[in-house]
PDB file of C-alpha atoms in Angstrom:
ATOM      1  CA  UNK A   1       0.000   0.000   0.000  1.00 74.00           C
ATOM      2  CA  UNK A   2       1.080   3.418  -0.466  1.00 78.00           C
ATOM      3  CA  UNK A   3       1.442   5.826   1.687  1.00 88.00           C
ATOM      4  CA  UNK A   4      -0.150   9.093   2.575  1.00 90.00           C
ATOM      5  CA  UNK A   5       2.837  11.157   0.857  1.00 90.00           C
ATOM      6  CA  UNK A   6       2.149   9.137  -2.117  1.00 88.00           C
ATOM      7  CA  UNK A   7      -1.367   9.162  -2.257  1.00 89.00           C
ATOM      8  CA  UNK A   8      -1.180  12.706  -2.356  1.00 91.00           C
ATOM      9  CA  UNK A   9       1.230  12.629  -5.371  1.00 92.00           C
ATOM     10  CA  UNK A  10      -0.659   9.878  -7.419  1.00 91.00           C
ATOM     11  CA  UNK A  11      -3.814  12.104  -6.597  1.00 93.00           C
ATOM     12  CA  UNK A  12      -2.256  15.685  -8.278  1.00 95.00           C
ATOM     13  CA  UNK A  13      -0.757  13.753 -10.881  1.00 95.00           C
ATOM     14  CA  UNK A  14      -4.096  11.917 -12.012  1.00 96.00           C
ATOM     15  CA  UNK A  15      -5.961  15.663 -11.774  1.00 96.00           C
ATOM     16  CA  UNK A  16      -3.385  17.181 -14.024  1.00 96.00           C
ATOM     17  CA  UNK A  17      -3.641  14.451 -16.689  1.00 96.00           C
ATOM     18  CA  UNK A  18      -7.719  14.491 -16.432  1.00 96.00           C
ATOM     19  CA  UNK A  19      -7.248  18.842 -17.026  1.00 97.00           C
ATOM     20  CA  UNK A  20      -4.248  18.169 -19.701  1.00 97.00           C
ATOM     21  CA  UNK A  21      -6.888  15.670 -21.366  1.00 97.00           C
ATOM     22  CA  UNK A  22      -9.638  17.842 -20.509  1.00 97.00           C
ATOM     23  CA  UNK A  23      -8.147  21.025 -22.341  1.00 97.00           C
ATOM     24  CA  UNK A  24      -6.453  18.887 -25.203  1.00 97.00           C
ATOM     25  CA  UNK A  25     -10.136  17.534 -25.826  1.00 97.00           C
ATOM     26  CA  UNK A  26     -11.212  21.313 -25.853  1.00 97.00           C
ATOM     27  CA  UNK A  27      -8.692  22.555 -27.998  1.00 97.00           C
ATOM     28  CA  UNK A  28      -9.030  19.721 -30.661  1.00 97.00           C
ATOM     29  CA  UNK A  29     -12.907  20.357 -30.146  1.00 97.00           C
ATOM     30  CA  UNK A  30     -12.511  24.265 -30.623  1.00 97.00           C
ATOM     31  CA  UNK A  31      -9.674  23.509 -33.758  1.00 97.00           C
ATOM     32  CA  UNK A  32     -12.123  20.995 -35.931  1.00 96.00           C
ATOM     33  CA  UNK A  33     -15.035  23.421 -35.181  1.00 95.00           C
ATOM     34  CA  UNK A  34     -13.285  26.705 -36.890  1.00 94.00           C
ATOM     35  CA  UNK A  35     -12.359  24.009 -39.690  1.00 95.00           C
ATOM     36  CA  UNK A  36     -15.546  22.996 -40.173  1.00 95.00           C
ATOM     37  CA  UNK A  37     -16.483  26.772 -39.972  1.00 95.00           C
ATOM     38  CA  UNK A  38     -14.621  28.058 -42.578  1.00 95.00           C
ATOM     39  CA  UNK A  39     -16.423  27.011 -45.524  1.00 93.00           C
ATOM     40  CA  UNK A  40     -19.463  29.237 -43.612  1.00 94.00           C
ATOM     41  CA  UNK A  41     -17.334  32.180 -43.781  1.00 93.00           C
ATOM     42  CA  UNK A  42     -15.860  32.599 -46.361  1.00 94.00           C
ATOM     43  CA  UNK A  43     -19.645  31.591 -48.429  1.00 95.00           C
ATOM     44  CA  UNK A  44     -20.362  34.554 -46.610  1.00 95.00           C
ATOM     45  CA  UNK A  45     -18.197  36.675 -46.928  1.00 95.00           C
ATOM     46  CA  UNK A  46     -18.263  36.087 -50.769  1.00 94.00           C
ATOM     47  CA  UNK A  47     -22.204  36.690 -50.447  1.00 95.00           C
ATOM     48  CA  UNK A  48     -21.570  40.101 -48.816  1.00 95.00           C
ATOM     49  CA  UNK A  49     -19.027  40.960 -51.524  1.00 95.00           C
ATOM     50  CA  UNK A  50     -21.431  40.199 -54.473  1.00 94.00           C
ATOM     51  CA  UNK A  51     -24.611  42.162 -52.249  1.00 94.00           C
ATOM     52  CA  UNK A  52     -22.331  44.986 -52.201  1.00 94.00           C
ATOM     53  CA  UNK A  53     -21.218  45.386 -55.916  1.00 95.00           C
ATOM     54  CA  UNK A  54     -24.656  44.433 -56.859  1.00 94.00           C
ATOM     55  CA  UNK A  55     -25.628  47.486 -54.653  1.00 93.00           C
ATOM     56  CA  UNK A  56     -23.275  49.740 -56.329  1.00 94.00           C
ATOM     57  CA  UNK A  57     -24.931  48.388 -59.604  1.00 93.00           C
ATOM     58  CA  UNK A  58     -28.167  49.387 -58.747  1.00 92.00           C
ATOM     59  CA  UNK A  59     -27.207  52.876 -57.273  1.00 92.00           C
ATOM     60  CA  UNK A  60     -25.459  53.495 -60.047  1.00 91.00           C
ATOM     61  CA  UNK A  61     -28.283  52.236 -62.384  1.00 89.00           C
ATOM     62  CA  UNK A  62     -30.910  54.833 -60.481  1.00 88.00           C
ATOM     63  CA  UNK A  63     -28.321  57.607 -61.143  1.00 86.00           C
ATOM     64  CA  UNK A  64     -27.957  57.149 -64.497  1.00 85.00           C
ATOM     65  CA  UNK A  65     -31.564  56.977 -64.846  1.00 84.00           C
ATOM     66  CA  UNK A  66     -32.136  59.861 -62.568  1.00 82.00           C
ATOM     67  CA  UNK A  67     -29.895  61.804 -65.001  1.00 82.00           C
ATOM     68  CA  UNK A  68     -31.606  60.565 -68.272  1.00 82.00           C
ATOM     69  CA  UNK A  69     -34.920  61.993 -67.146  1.00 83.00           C
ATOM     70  CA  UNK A  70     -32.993  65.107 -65.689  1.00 82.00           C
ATOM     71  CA  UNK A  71     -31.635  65.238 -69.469  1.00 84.00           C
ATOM     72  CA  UNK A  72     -35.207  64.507 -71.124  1.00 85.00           C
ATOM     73  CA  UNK A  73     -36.886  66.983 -68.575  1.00 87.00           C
ATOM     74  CA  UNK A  74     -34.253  69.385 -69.939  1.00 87.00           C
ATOM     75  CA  UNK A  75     -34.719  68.536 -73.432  1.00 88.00           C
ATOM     76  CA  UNK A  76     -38.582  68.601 -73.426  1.00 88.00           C
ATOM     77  CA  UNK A  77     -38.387  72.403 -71.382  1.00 88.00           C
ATOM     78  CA  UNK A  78     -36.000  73.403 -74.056  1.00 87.00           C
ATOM     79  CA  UNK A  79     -38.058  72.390 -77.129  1.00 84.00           C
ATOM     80  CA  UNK A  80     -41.404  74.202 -75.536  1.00 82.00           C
ATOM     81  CA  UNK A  81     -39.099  76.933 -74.872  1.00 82.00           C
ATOM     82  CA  UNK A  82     -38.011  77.589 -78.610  1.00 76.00           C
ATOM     83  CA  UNK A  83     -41.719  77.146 -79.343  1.00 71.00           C
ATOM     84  CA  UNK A  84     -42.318  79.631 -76.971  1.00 70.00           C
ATOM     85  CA  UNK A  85     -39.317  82.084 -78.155  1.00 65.00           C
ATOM     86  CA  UNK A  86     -40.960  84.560 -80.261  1.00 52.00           C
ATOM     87  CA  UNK A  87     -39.175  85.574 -83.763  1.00 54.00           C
ATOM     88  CA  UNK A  88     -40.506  87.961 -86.341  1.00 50.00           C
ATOM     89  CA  UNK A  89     -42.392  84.661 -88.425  1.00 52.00           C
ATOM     90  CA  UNK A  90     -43.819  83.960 -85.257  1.00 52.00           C
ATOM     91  CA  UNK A  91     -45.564  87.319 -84.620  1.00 52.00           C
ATOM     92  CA  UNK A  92     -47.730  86.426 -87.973  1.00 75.00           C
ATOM     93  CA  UNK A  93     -49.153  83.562 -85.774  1.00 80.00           C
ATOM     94  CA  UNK A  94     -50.877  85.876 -83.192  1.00 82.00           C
ATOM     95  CA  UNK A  95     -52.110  88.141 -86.301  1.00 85.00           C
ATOM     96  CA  UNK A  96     -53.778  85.090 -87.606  1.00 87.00           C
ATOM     97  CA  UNK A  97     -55.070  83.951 -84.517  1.00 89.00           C
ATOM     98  CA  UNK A  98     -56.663  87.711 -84.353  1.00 89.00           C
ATOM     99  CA  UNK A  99     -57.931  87.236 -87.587  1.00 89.00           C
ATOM    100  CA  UNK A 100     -60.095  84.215 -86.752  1.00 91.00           C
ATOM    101  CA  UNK A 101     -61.395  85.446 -83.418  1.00 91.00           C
ATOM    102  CA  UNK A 102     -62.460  88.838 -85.250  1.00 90.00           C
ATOM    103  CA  UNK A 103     -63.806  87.087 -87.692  1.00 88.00           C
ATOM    104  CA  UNK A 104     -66.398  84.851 -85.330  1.00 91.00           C
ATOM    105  CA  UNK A 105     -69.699  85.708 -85.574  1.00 90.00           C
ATOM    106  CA  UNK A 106     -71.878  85.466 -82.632  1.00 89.00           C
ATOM    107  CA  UNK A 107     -73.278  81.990 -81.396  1.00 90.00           C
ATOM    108  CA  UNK A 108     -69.491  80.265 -82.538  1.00 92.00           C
ATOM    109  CA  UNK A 109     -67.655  79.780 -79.553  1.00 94.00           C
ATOM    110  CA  UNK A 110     -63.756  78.665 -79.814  1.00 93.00           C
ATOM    111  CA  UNK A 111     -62.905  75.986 -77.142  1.00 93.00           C
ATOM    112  CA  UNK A 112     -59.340  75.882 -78.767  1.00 92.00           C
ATOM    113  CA  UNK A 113     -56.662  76.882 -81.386  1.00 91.00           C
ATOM    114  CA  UNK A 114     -54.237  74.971 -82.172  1.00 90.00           C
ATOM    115  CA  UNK A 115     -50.713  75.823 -84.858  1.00 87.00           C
ATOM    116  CA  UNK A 116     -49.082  72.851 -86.618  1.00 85.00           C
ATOM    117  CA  UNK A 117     -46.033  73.711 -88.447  1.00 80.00           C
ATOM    118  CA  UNK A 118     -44.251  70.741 -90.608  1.00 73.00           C
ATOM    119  CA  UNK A 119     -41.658  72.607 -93.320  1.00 69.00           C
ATOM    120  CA  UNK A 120     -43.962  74.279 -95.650  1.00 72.00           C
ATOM    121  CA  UNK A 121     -46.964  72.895 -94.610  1.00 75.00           C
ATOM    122  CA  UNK A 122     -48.075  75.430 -91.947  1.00 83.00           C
ATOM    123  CA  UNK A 123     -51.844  74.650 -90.476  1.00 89.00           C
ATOM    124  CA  UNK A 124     -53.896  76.010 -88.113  1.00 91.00           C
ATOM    125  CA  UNK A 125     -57.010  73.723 -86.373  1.00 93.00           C
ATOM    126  CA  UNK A 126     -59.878  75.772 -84.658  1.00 94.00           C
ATOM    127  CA  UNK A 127     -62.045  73.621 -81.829  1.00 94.00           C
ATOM    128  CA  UNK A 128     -65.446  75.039 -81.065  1.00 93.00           C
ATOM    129  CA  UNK A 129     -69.292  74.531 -80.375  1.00 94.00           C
ATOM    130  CA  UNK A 130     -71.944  76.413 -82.900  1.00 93.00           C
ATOM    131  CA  UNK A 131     -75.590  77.095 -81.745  1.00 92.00           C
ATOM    132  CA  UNK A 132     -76.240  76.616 -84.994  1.00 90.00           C
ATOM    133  CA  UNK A 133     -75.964  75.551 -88.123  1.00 90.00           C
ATOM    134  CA  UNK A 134     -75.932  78.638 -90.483  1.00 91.00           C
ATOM    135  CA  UNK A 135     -73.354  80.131 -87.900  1.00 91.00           C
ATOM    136  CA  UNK A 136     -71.010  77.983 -88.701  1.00 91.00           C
ATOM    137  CA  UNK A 137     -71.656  77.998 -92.757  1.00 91.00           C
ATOM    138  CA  UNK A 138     -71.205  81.800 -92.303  1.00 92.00           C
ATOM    139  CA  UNK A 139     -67.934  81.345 -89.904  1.00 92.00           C
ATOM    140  CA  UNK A 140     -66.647  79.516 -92.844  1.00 92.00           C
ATOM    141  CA  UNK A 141     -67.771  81.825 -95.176  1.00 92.00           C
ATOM    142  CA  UNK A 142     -65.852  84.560 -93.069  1.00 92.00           C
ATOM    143  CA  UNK A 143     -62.260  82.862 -92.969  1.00 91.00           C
ATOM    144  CA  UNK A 144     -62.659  81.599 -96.720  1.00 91.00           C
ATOM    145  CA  UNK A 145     -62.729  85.185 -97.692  1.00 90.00           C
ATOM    146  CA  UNK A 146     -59.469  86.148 -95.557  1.00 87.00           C
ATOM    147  CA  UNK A 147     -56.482  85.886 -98.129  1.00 85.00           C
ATOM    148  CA  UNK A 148     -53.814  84.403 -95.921  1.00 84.00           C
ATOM    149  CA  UNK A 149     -55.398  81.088 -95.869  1.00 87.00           C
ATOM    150  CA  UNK A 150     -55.199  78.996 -98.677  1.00 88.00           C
ATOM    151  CA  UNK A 151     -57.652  76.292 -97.934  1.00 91.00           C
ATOM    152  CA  UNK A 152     -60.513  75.620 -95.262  1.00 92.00           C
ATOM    153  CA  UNK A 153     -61.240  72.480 -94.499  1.00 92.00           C
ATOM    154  CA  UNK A 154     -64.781  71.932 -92.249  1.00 91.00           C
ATOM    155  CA  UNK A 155     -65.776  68.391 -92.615  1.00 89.00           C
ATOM    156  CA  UNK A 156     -69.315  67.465 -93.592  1.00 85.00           C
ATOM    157  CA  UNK A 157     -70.003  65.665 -91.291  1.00 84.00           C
ATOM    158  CA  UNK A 158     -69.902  68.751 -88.831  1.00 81.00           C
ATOM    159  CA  UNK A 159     -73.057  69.706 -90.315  1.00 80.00           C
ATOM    160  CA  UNK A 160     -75.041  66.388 -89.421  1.00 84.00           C
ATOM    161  CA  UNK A 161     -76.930  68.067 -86.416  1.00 83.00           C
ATOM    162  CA  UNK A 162     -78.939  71.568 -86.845  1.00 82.00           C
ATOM    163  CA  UNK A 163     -78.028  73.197 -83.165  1.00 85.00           C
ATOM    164  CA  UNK A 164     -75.288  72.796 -80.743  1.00 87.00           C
ATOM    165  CA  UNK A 165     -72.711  71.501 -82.947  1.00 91.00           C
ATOM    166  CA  UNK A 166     -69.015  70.637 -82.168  1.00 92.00           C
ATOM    167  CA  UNK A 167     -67.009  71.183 -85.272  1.00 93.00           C
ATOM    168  CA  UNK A 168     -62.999  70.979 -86.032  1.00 93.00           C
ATOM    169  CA  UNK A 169     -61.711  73.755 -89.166  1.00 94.00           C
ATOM    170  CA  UNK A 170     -58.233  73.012 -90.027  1.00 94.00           C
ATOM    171  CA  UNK A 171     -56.984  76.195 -92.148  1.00 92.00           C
ATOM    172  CA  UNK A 172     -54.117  75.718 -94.281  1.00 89.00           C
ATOM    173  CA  UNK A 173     -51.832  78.568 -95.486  1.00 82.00           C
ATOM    174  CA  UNK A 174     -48.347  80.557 -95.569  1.00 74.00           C
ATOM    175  CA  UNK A 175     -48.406  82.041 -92.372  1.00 68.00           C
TER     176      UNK A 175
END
């Protein structure tokens, strides 16, 4: 048998081999885990690479298109602009607009005027409402004799009802 001395040894000795096992089991443990983990990460951290150039993508998409309609915005303003912009051919336009309210007779109201101008073909298109119909023989009448316009064109079909009737006159001419 041993003795108490001994005991004592055999005792601190076992301990220290049941930690040394103990923390060479949790090393080993810790060691295959972050193995086994790695895969994980780096899958990840590949995914959060692609999110974030696929996020500059995008933002960089939205700007561009943010621009574009900034540009078309631009370009749209700028062509009403120069339709707007008021040279000595376009002061005729308001003369002949003049002409055609002065020459309204009563009962012809004019809902709209619009000017088309495509190279040499230059037309203006009057929207209204007649109370009747001889007004709007005798508006016709009116404009036919003005010597800017070169032809009046009222469809037929704008006669059809005797009061209250819509009609469209598209005058051509060299304005």
């Amino acid at each position: 048998m041993l003795s108490q001395e001994d005991k004592k040894i055999a005792r601190k000795e076992h301990r220290l081999r049941v930690t040394t096992v103990s923390l060479l089991f949790s090393f080993f443990t810790i060691l295959i885990a972050i193995v086994f983990l790695m895969p994980s990460y780096f899958i990840s951290e590949s995914k959060k690479y692609a999110a974030i150039k696929y996020s500059e993508v995008i933002k960089k998409s939205i700007m561009e298109k943010e621009e574009n309609a900034s540009n078309d915005i631009l370009f749209v303003i700028k062509e009403k602009l120069n339709l707007l912009a008021l040279d000595k051919e376009d002061s005729s336009l308001k003369n002949i607009f003049e002409i055609i309210i002065s020459d309204k007779p009563d009962g012809v109201m004019i809902n709209g005027l619009s000017y088309n101008k495509l190279s040499n073909n230059q037309a203006v298109v009057i929207v209204g409402k007649a109370n009747k119909r001889e007004n709007l023989l005798m508006f016709k009448k009116l404009l036919e004799q003005e010597t800017l316009f070169t032809e009046i064109f009222l469809p037929v079909s704008d006669f059809v009802s005797d009061s209250d009737i819509e009609f469209t006159i598209k005058i051509s001419g060299n304005f």
